[in-house]
Amino acid sequence: MSAPAARRSRQARVVWGDRVVTVGGDAPVRIQSMTNTDTVDAIETAIQIRELAQAGSEMVRITVNTPEAAAAVPYIREQLDRMGENVPLVGDFHYNGHRLLTEFPDCAQALSKYRINPGNVGKGDKRDKQFGQMIEAAARYDKAVRIGVNWGSLDQELLASLMDENNRRAQPWDPRQVMYEALITSAIDSARLAESMGLSGNQIILSCKVSGVQDLISVYRELSRRCDYALHLGLTEAGMATKGTVASTAALAVLLQEGIGDTIRVSLTPQPGEARTQEVVVAGEILQSLGMRMFVPSVTACPGCGRTTSTTFQELAKRIDDHLRAQMPVWRLRYPGVEAMRVAVMGCIVNGPGESKHADIGISLPGNGEAPAAPVFIDGEKAMTLRGDNIAEEFHAIVDQYVQRRYGAAAA
Ligand code: SF4
């Protein structure tokens, strides 16, 4: 297996209290997420931030769009601090960020990073002035900044000038190529401008988000070639459920495998009733599948087939997966290394014992017509056989005991 290539970017420090989340350089690829609550509702927002952080989000972005939202930010921070949740907050600013960061210094201070969209900081001669006010706040409070360009809100003046330039070419580029160039130029020129205004280049993270997989890959390959700023990756408006998950995975996996990307976000549209934390789960799975980071013990489950027509095996696989994820906020602290544990839940004797032996702990359930017994394998050896109606509960307990015995020792 070829290891991801290394693109060594500068390293930003996103800080809250004693918590420092490094981005870029030798830091692991970080996971970000964003709330979808009304920021003015500080309690609801703090609760969702906590859920996202506990699911594995290392930074959480919140909308800061009105004076009321800006006024709520310090209160949200206070609520999180009281809950012992020191995840850094990122403020998402559009149109009026210069005013909000100037008029609400407590908000500017409570955030750990500002997201600035150069496509909507202002028009004409106001643009640089208003951009400068935001950069000045970042420099004053020692905050990191993400200069986040998005093709849905691209700087129209820049795009028009690049179009004009293109029309003057003997062989004009494809319009899509001009759009790529506008995204990249907007990001890099804005970063250079921020540096000229006094912000350290290390504290600048860039993103150029588009909603097409091939577009994203092309843009980031070129962006990464042209600068050494840390890069935030994400497919914007990825969509819902399977489509959003697959499109994000396809785009991010290609770039991450090439060593491009220092933070990621999976912009899923939650389905009705679906937890916001799903985007964090998917982001973690992308990094874990690529072997870049470990977040939760992995559950290997066979797809099932005609040899196991009962639902017991699917239910057990789901219950174990849910149980492991639910335990992780506590286990992460109490049992170092548990995230690398491998659990197998298999449907019948064909591959069940073999796969279970390769896992740290595995169970092979009886398929159709097999004896009603489920052998459990621990560290490659058959340890016991479960029978009866409580196989799921008993296997849960065996997994918990295994975690305590194996990983509790590491913490002692
Ligand atoms: S392990 Fe058994 S039940 Fe699972 S896919 Fe293979 S043959 Fe089918």
GROMACS .gro file of C-alpha atoms and ligand atoms in nm:
model
  420
    1MET     CA    1   0.000   0.000   0.000
    2SER     CA    2   0.146   0.337  -0.092
    3ALA     CA    3   0.160   0.584   0.193
    4PRO     CA    4   0.012   0.930   0.143
    5ALA     CA    5   0.268   1.166  -0.006
    6ALA     CA    6   0.386   1.447   0.218
    7ARG     CA    7   0.300   1.809   0.147
    8ARG     CA    8   0.461   2.003   0.426
    9SER     CA    9   0.256   2.316   0.490
   10ARG     CA   10   0.305   2.587   0.746
   11GLN     CA   11   0.152   2.517   1.082
   12ALA     CA   12  -0.128   2.722   1.236
   13ARG     CA   13  -0.216   2.713   1.606
   14VAL     CA   14  -0.584   2.725   1.696
   15VAL     CA   15  -0.592   2.785   2.068
   16TRP     CA   16  -0.842   2.789   2.349
   17GLY     CA   17  -0.706   2.801   2.705
   18ASP     CA   18  -0.459   2.516   2.742
   19ARG     CA   19  -0.595   2.345   2.432
   20VAL     CA   20  -0.386   2.392   2.118
   21VAL     CA   21  -0.506   2.236   1.795
   22THR     CA   22  -0.224   2.255   1.544
   23VAL     CA   23  -0.319   2.259   1.178
   24GLY     CA   24  -0.070   2.178   0.904
   25GLY     CA   25   0.301   2.107   0.934
   26ASP     CA   26   0.351   1.777   1.115
   27ALA     CA   27   0.001   1.779   1.269
   28PRO     CA   28  -0.245   1.501   1.183
   29VAL     CA   29  -0.531   1.591   0.950
   30ARG     CA   30  -0.791   1.758   1.171
   31ILE     CA   31  -1.168   1.719   1.166
   32GLN     CA   32  -1.395   2.020   1.168
   33SER     CA   33  -1.770   2.054   1.170
   34MET     CA   34  -2.030   2.327   1.181
   35THR     CA   35  -2.341   2.381   1.388
   36ASN     CA   36  -2.684   2.432   1.234
   37THR     CA   37  -2.844   2.592   1.538
   38ASP     CA   38  -2.932   2.961   1.566
   39THR     CA   39  -2.619   3.104   1.731
   40VAL     CA   40  -2.839   3.346   1.926
   41ASP     CA   41  -2.974   3.042   2.111
   42ALA     CA   42  -2.656   3.002   2.314
   43ILE     CA   43  -2.765   2.698   2.513
   44GLU     CA   44  -2.884   2.496   2.216
   45THR     CA   45  -2.571   2.593   2.024
   46ALA     CA   46  -2.341   2.498   2.314
   47ILE     CA   47  -2.514   2.161   2.344
   48GLN     CA   48  -2.469   2.088   1.974
   49ILE     CA   49  -2.104   2.199   1.983
   50ARG     CA   50  -2.049   1.958   2.270
   51GLU     CA   51  -2.210   1.673   2.075
   52LEU     CA   52  -1.994   1.748   1.772
   53ALA     CA   53  -1.680   1.768   1.986
   54GLN     CA   54  -1.761   1.442   2.162
   55ALA     CA   55  -1.814   1.275   1.826
   56GLY     CA   56  -1.457   1.375   1.736
   57SER     CA   57  -1.472   1.726   1.589
   58GLU     CA   58  -1.152   1.906   1.687
   59MET     CA   59  -1.281   2.252   1.593
   60VAL     CA   60  -1.641   2.363   1.557
   61ARG     CA   61  -1.757   2.652   1.338
   62ILE     CA   62  -2.056   2.863   1.425
   63THR     CA   63  -2.241   3.125   1.224
   64VAL     CA   64  -2.177   3.480   1.341
   65ASN     CA   65  -2.409   3.681   1.122
   66THR     CA   66  -2.578   3.945   1.339
   67PRO     CA   67  -2.499   4.164   1.640
   68GLU     CA   68  -2.717   3.929   1.849
   69ALA     CA   69  -2.518   3.627   1.734
   70ALA     CA   70  -2.188   3.805   1.805
   71ALA     CA   71  -2.315   3.895   2.153
   72ALA     CA   72  -2.404   3.529   2.217
   73VAL     CA   73  -2.057   3.395   2.129
   74PRO     CA   74  -1.884   3.472   2.463
   75TYR     CA   75  -2.180   3.318   2.645
   76ILE     CA   76  -2.157   3.002   2.431
   77ARG     CA   77  -1.786   2.984   2.511
   78GLU     CA   78  -1.861   3.023   2.881
   79GLN     CA   79  -2.118   2.743   2.870
   80LEU     CA   80  -1.869   2.511   2.701
   81ASP     CA   81  -1.598   2.598   2.952
   82ARG     CA   82  -1.839   2.517   3.235
   83MET     CA   83  -1.908   2.180   3.074
   84GLY     CA   84  -1.531   2.121   3.048
   85GLU     CA   85  -1.550   2.124   2.668
   86ASN     CA   86  -1.247   2.315   2.547
   87VAL     CA   87  -1.298   2.260   2.176
   88PRO     CA   88  -1.191   2.575   1.985
   89LEU     CA   89  -1.466   2.775   1.815
   90VAL     CA   90  -1.444   2.915   1.464
   91GLY     CA   91  -1.658   3.216   1.372
   92ASP     CA   92  -1.811   3.211   1.024
   93PHE     CA   93  -1.832   3.567   0.892
   94HIS     CA   94  -1.991   3.702   0.576
   95TYR     CA   95  -2.064   4.064   0.472
   96ASN     CA   96  -2.045   4.225   0.816
   97GLY     CA   97  -1.758   4.043   0.988
   98HIS     CA   98  -1.548   4.361   0.998
   99ARG     CA   99  -1.816   4.538   1.201
  100LEU     CA  100  -1.897   4.246   1.429
  101LEU     CA  101  -1.533   4.176   1.515
  102THR     CA  102  -1.474   4.547   1.585
  103GLU     CA  103  -1.792   4.618   1.780
  104PHE     CA  104  -1.794   4.294   1.980
  105PRO     CA  105  -1.440   4.250   2.116
  106ASP     CA  106  -1.556   3.977   2.358
  107CYS     CA  107  -1.676   3.779   2.057
  108ALA     CA  108  -1.345   3.837   1.876
  109GLN     CA  109  -1.166   3.711   2.187
  110ALA     CA  110  -1.390   3.410   2.255
  111LEU     CA  111  -1.340   3.268   1.906
  112SER     CA  112  -1.019   3.083   1.827
  113LYS     CA  113  -1.028   3.127   1.452
  114TYR     CA  114  -1.212   3.345   1.202
  115ARG     CA  115  -1.342   3.225   0.869
  116ILE     CA  116  -1.332   3.507   0.616
  117ASN     CA  117  -1.488   3.475   0.271
  118PRO     CA  118  -1.300   3.714   0.039
  119GLY     CA  119  -1.595   3.702  -0.202
  120ASN     CA  120  -1.817   3.898   0.033
  121VAL     CA  121  -1.605   4.121   0.254
  122GLY     CA  122  -1.705   4.429   0.055
  123LYS     CA  123  -1.701   4.582  -0.289
  124GLY     CA  124  -1.467   4.831  -0.458
  125ASP     CA  125  -1.248   5.039  -0.231
  126LYS     CA  126  -1.430   4.909   0.080
  127ARG     CA  127  -1.304   4.559   0.017
  128ASP     CA  128  -0.946   4.595   0.138
  129LYS     CA  129  -1.043   4.822   0.425
  130GLN     CA  130  -1.304   4.581   0.561
  131PHE     CA  131  -1.083   4.279   0.501
  132GLY     CA  132  -0.809   4.470   0.686
  133GLN     CA  133  -1.034   4.527   0.989
  134MET     CA  134  -1.087   4.152   1.023
  135ILE     CA  135  -0.718   4.076   0.978
  136GLU     CA  136  -0.632   4.342   1.233
  137ALA     CA  137  -0.864   4.174   1.486
  138ALA     CA  138  -0.700   3.836   1.417
  139ALA     CA  139  -0.351   3.981   1.465
  140ARG     CA  140  -0.453   4.170   1.780
  141TYR     CA  141  -0.612   3.870   1.950
  142ASP     CA  142  -0.364   3.618   1.808
  143LYS     CA  143  -0.625   3.416   1.621
  144ALA     CA  144  -0.590   3.190   1.319
  145VAL     CA  145  -0.782   3.278   1.006
  146ARG     CA  146  -0.928   3.065   0.733
  147ILE     CA  147  -0.956   3.246   0.406
  148GLY     CA  148  -1.238   3.042   0.263
  149VAL     CA  149  -1.326   3.095  -0.101
  150ASN     CA  150  -1.644   2.933  -0.227
  151TRP     CA  151  -1.750   2.914  -0.588
  152GLY     CA  152  -2.103   3.012  -0.491
  153SER     CA  153  -1.979   3.346  -0.358
  154LEU     CA  154  -1.671   3.405  -0.567
  155ASP     CA  155  -1.531   3.759  -0.588
  156GLN     CA  156  -1.722   3.880  -0.896
  157GLU     CA  157  -1.484   4.168  -0.972
  158LEU     CA  158  -1.189   3.930  -0.980
  159LEU     CA  159  -1.380   3.678  -1.192
  160ALA     CA  160  -1.477   3.952  -1.442
  161SER     CA  161  -1.119   4.071  -1.470
  162LEU     CA  162  -0.991   3.715  -1.527
  163MET     CA  163  -1.262   3.664  -1.790
  164ASP     CA  164  -1.148   3.981  -1.968
  165GLU     CA  165  -0.790   3.867  -1.953
  166ASN     CA  166  -0.896   3.531  -2.093
  167ASN     CA  167  -1.078   3.695  -2.384
  168ARG     CA  168  -0.755   3.866  -2.480
  169ARG     CA  169  -0.569   3.536  -2.503
  170ALA     CA  170  -0.489   3.406  -2.850
  171GLN     CA  171  -0.625   3.073  -2.733
  172PRO     CA  172  -0.873   3.137  -2.454
  173TRP     CA  173  -0.895   2.888  -2.169
  174ASP     CA  174  -1.201   2.680  -2.102
  175PRO     CA  175  -1.441   2.884  -1.878
  176ARG     CA  176  -1.406   2.618  -1.608
  177GLN     CA  177  -1.031   2.675  -1.605
  178VAL     CA  178  -1.092   3.046  -1.556
  179MET     CA  179  -1.320   2.969  -1.262
  180TYR     CA  180  -1.049   2.750  -1.106
  181GLU     CA  181  -0.800   3.032  -1.154
  182ALA     CA  182  -1.037   3.282  -0.991
  183LEU     CA  183  -1.081   3.058  -0.685
  184ILE     CA  184  -0.709   3.001  -0.643
  185THR     CA  185  -0.611   3.363  -0.712
  186SER     CA  186  -0.873   3.493  -0.470
  187ALA     CA  187  -0.742   3.268  -0.192
  188ILE     CA  188  -0.371   3.325  -0.244
  189ASP     CA  189  -0.393   3.700  -0.312
  190SER     CA  190  -0.608   3.745  -0.001
  191ALA     CA  191  -0.357   3.550   0.206
  192ARG     CA  192  -0.068   3.761   0.078
  193LEU     CA  193  -0.268   4.075   0.150
  194ALA     CA  194  -0.335   3.952   0.505
  195GLU     CA  195   0.038   3.891   0.553
  196SER     CA  196   0.117   4.239   0.424
  197MET     CA  197  -0.127   4.370   0.686
  198GLY     CA  198   0.069   4.204   0.966
  199LEU     CA  199  -0.086   3.857   1.010
  200SER     CA  200   0.165   3.574   1.031
  201GLY     CA  201   0.148   3.345   0.728
  202ASN     CA  202   0.154   3.052   0.971
  203GLN     CA  203  -0.183   3.158   1.106
  204ILE     CA  204  -0.348   3.148   0.765
  205ILE     CA  205  -0.538   2.844   0.639
  206LEU     CA  206  -0.686   2.843   0.287
  207SER     CA  207  -0.982   2.671   0.131
  208CYS     CA  208  -1.139   2.680  -0.217
  209LYS     CA  209  -1.464   2.491  -0.199
  210VAL     CA  210  -1.665   2.371  -0.496
  211SER     CA  211  -1.940   2.111  -0.519
  212GLY     CA  212  -1.803   1.889  -0.797
  213VAL     CA  213  -1.561   1.608  -0.712
  214GLN     CA  214  -1.336   1.650  -1.017
  215ASP     CA  215  -1.342   2.030  -0.978
  216LEU     CA  216  -1.232   2.004  -0.617
  217ILE     CA  217  -0.946   1.770  -0.701
  218SER     CA  218  -0.823   1.995  -0.984
  219VAL     CA  219  -0.844   2.313  -0.778
  220TYR     CA  220  -0.666   2.174  -0.473
  221ARG     CA  221  -0.389   2.010  -0.674
  222GLU     CA  222  -0.310   2.349  -0.823
  223LEU     CA  223  -0.363   2.541  -0.499
  224SER     CA  224  -0.129   2.310  -0.310
  225ARG     CA  225   0.136   2.348  -0.581
  226ARG     CA  226   0.126   2.727  -0.563
  227CYS     CA  227   0.148   2.790  -0.189
  228ASP     CA  228   0.255   2.640   0.140
  229TYR     CA  229  -0.034   2.763   0.355
  230ALA     CA  230  -0.221   2.496   0.549
  231LEU     CA  231  -0.528   2.382   0.353
  232HIS     CA  232  -0.881   2.307   0.466
  233LEU     CA  233  -1.060   2.057   0.243
  234GLY     CA  234  -1.426   2.003   0.186
  235LEU     CA  235  -1.677   1.954  -0.087
  236THR     CA  236  -1.931   2.231  -0.043
  237GLU     CA  237  -2.299   2.143  -0.057
  238ALA     CA  238  -2.208   1.775  -0.076
  239GLY     CA  239  -2.572   1.671  -0.040
  240MET     CA  240  -2.763   1.423   0.170
  241ALA     CA  241  -2.695   1.075   0.297
  242THR     CA  242  -2.536   0.832   0.054
  243LYS     CA  243  -2.472   1.088  -0.220
  244GLY     CA  244  -2.308   1.338   0.012
  245THR     CA  245  -2.105   1.073   0.189
  246VAL     CA  246  -1.978   0.909  -0.127
  247ALA     CA  247  -1.902   1.236  -0.308
  248SER     CA  248  -1.711   1.375  -0.010
  249THR     CA  249  -1.521   1.051   0.037
  250ALA     CA  250  -1.431   1.027  -0.331
  251ALA     CA  251  -1.295   1.382  -0.344
  252LEU     CA  252  -1.121   1.391  -0.008
  253ALA     CA  253  -0.965   1.046  -0.038
  254VAL     CA  254  -0.790   1.130  -0.364
  255LEU     CA  255  -0.648   1.456  -0.226
  256LEU     CA  256  -0.554   1.320   0.116
  257GLN     CA  257  -0.378   1.027  -0.048
  258GLU     CA  258  -0.170   1.282  -0.238
  259GLY     CA  259  -0.081   1.451   0.089
  260ILE     CA  260  -0.309   1.749   0.022
  261GLY     CA  261  -0.526   1.873   0.309
  262ASP     CA  262  -0.461   1.963   0.672
  263THR     CA  263  -0.820   1.985   0.798
  264ILE     CA  264  -1.139   1.840   0.654
  265ARG     CA  265  -1.508   1.896   0.682
  266VAL     CA  266  -1.781   1.677   0.534
  267SER     CA  267  -2.071   1.910   0.452
  268LEU     CA  268  -2.363   1.670   0.474
  269THR     CA  269  -2.720   1.789   0.467
  270PRO     CA  270  -2.878   1.604   0.761
  271GLN     CA  271  -3.183   1.399   0.673
  272PRO     CA  272  -3.489   1.473   0.885
  273GLY     CA  273  -3.419   1.338   1.231
  274GLU     CA  274  -3.054   1.259   1.155
  275ALA     CA  275  -2.795   1.374   1.407
  276ARG     CA  276  -2.569   1.660   1.308
  277THR     CA  277  -2.280   1.450   1.432
  278GLN     CA  278  -2.307   1.226   1.124
  279GLU     CA  279  -2.074   1.459   0.934
  280VAL     CA  280  -1.809   1.407   1.202
  281VAL     CA  281  -1.856   1.030   1.192
  282VAL     CA  282  -1.806   1.029   0.814
  283ALA     CA  283  -1.499   1.254   0.835
  284GLY     CA  284  -1.347   1.024   1.096
  285GLU     CA  285  -1.422   0.717   0.888
  286ILE     CA  286  -1.252   0.872   0.584
  287LEU     CA  287  -0.932   0.933   0.780
  288GLN     CA  288  -0.951   0.599   0.955
  289SER     CA  289  -1.016   0.407   0.631
  290LEU     CA  290  -0.710   0.571   0.476
  291GLY     CA  291  -0.507   0.463   0.778
  292MET     CA  292  -0.424   0.824   0.866
  293ARG     CA  293  -0.585   0.842   1.208
  294MET     CA  294  -0.769   0.620   1.451
  295PHE     CA  295  -1.079   0.745   1.630
  296VAL     CA  296  -1.302   0.449   1.715
  297PRO     CA  297  -1.250   0.074   1.733
  298SER     CA  298  -1.338  -0.070   1.396
  299VAL     CA  299  -1.612  -0.326   1.356
  300THR     CA  300  -1.555  -0.571   1.073
  301ALA     CA  301  -1.884  -0.722   0.969
  302CYS     CA  302  -1.953  -0.945   0.673
  303PRO     CA  303  -2.226  -0.824   0.435
  304GLY     CA  304  -2.444  -1.125   0.510
  305CYS     CA  305  -2.583  -1.353   0.243
  306GLY     CA  306  -2.825  -1.640   0.197
  307ARG     CA  307  -2.635  -1.843   0.457
  308THR     CA  308  -2.757  -1.617   0.736
  309THR     CA  309  -3.114  -1.506   0.690
  310SER     CA  310  -3.182  -1.410   1.050
  311THR     CA  311  -3.140  -1.047   1.149
  312THR     CA  312  -2.951  -1.136   1.467
  313PHE     CA  313  -2.616  -1.079   1.307
  314GLN     CA  314  -2.706  -0.739   1.155
  315GLU     CA  315  -2.855  -0.625   1.485
  316LEU     CA  316  -2.548  -0.738   1.680
  317ALA     CA  317  -2.309  -0.563   1.440
  318LYS     CA  318  -2.508  -0.240   1.468
  319ARG     CA  319  -2.542  -0.262   1.845
  320ILE     CA  320  -2.172  -0.321   1.892
  321ASP     CA  321  -2.082  -0.035   1.658
  322ASP     CA  322  -2.323   0.202   1.839
  323HIS     CA  323  -2.195   0.087   2.177
  324LEU     CA  324  -1.829   0.145   2.087
  325ARG     CA  325  -1.901   0.495   1.953
  326ALA     CA  326  -2.110   0.585   2.257
  327GLN     CA  327  -1.831   0.478   2.492
  328MET     CA  328  -1.552   0.664   2.313
  329PRO     CA  329  -1.578   1.003   2.494
  330VAL     CA  330  -1.499   0.818   2.819
  331TRP     CA  331  -1.282   0.538   2.680
  332ARG     CA  332  -1.061   0.787   2.494
  333LEU     CA  333  -0.951   0.928   2.829
  334ARG     CA  334  -0.960   0.610   3.033
  335TYR     CA  335  -0.824   0.351   2.790
  336PRO     CA  336  -0.544   0.492   2.571
  337GLY     CA  337  -0.504   0.298   2.247
  338VAL     CA  338  -0.857   0.155   2.248
  339GLU     CA  339  -0.933   0.335   1.922
  340ALA     CA  340  -0.709   0.084   1.742
  341MET     CA  341  -0.907  -0.218   1.865
  342ARG     CA  342  -1.061  -0.438   1.594
  343VAL     CA  343  -1.388  -0.618   1.654
  344ALA     CA  344  -1.537  -0.873   1.412
  345VAL     CA  345  -1.903  -0.969   1.393
  346MET     CA  346  -1.954  -1.239   1.132
  347GLY     CA  347  -2.260  -1.413   0.999
  348CYS     CA  348  -2.160  -1.778   0.964
  349ILE     CA  349  -1.890  -2.038   0.978
  350VAL     CA  350  -1.754  -1.974   0.624
  351ASN     CA  351  -1.543  -1.668   0.707
  352GLY     CA  352  -1.655  -1.611   1.066
  353PRO     CA  353  -1.388  -1.795   1.264
  354GLY     CA  354  -1.108  -1.684   1.026
  355GLU     CA  355  -1.200  -1.316   1.035
  356SER     CA  356  -1.267  -1.329   1.409
  357LYS     CA  357  -0.920  -1.470   1.471
  358HIS     CA  358  -0.764  -1.177   1.286
  359ALA     CA  359  -0.952  -0.928   1.502
  360ASP     CA  360  -0.870  -0.848   1.865
  361ILE     CA  361  -1.209  -0.984   1.959
  362GLY     CA  362  -1.460  -1.146   1.731
  363ILE     CA  363  -1.779  -1.349   1.725
  364SER     CA  364  -1.904  -1.586   1.459
  365LEU     CA  365  -2.280  -1.621   1.471
  366PRO     CA  366  -2.458  -1.933   1.354
  367GLY     CA  367  -2.577  -1.928   0.995
  368ASN     CA  368  -2.882  -2.115   0.865
  369GLY     CA  369  -2.873  -2.476   0.968
  370GLU     CA  370  -2.560  -2.436   1.183
  371ALA     CA  371  -2.556  -2.540   1.547
  372PRO     CA  372  -2.703  -2.255   1.763
  373ALA     CA  373  -2.365  -2.162   1.906
  374ALA     CA  374  -2.147  -1.852   1.862
  375PRO     CA  375  -1.776  -1.900   1.920
  376VAL     CA  376  -1.593  -1.593   2.054
  377PHE     CA  377  -1.227  -1.540   1.967
  378ILE     CA  378  -1.001  -1.321   2.178
  379ASP     CA  379  -0.652  -1.230   2.059
  380GLY     CA  380  -0.672  -1.500   1.794
  381GLU     CA  381  -0.776  -1.785   2.025
  382LYS     CA  382  -1.118  -1.936   2.073
  383ALA     CA  383  -1.210  -1.823   2.424
  384MET     CA  384  -1.569  -1.941   2.472
  385THR     CA  385  -1.893  -2.025   2.297
  386LEU     CA  386  -2.213  -1.830   2.359
  387ARG     CA  387  -2.556  -1.992   2.336
  388GLY     CA  388  -2.914  -1.897   2.402
  389ASP     CA  389  -3.114  -1.576   2.375
  390ASN     CA  390  -2.868  -1.333   2.535
  391ILE     CA  391  -2.576  -1.360   2.299
  392ALA     CA  392  -2.576  -0.985   2.225
  393GLU     CA  393  -2.571  -0.878   2.591
  394GLU     CA  394  -2.306  -1.135   2.678
  395PHE     CA  395  -2.084  -1.033   2.388
  396HIS     CA  396  -2.119  -0.665   2.491
  397ALA     CA  397  -2.001  -0.752   2.840
  398ILE     CA  398  -1.709  -0.956   2.703
  399VAL     CA  399  -1.599  -0.663   2.485
  400ASP     CA  400  -1.619  -0.423   2.781
  401GLN     CA  401  -1.414  -0.658   3.001
  402TYR     CA  402  -1.158  -0.697   2.722
  403VAL     CA  403  -1.124  -0.318   2.689
  404GLN     CA  404  -1.075  -0.274   3.063
  405ARG     CA  405  -0.822  -0.554   3.086
  406ARG     CA  406  -0.616  -0.470   2.779
  407TYR     CA  407  -0.631  -0.090   2.763
  408GLY     CA  408  -0.686  -0.015   3.131
  409ALA     CA  409  -0.342  -0.158   3.196
  410ALA     CA  410  -0.194   0.098   2.954
  411ALA     CA  411  -0.346   0.381   3.156
  412ALA     CA  412  -0.231   0.251   3.494
  413SF4     S1  413  -1.942  -1.498   0.656
  413SF4    FE1  414  -2.112  -1.637   0.604
  413SF4     S2  415  -2.296  -1.508   0.622
  413SF4    FE2  416  -2.122  -1.369   0.610
  413SF4     S3  417  -2.112  -1.321   0.391
  413SF4    FE3  418  -1.967  -1.489   0.431
  413SF4     S4  419  -2.084  -1.674   0.385
  413SF4    FE4  420  -2.235  -1.508   0.408
   0.00000   0.00000   0.00000
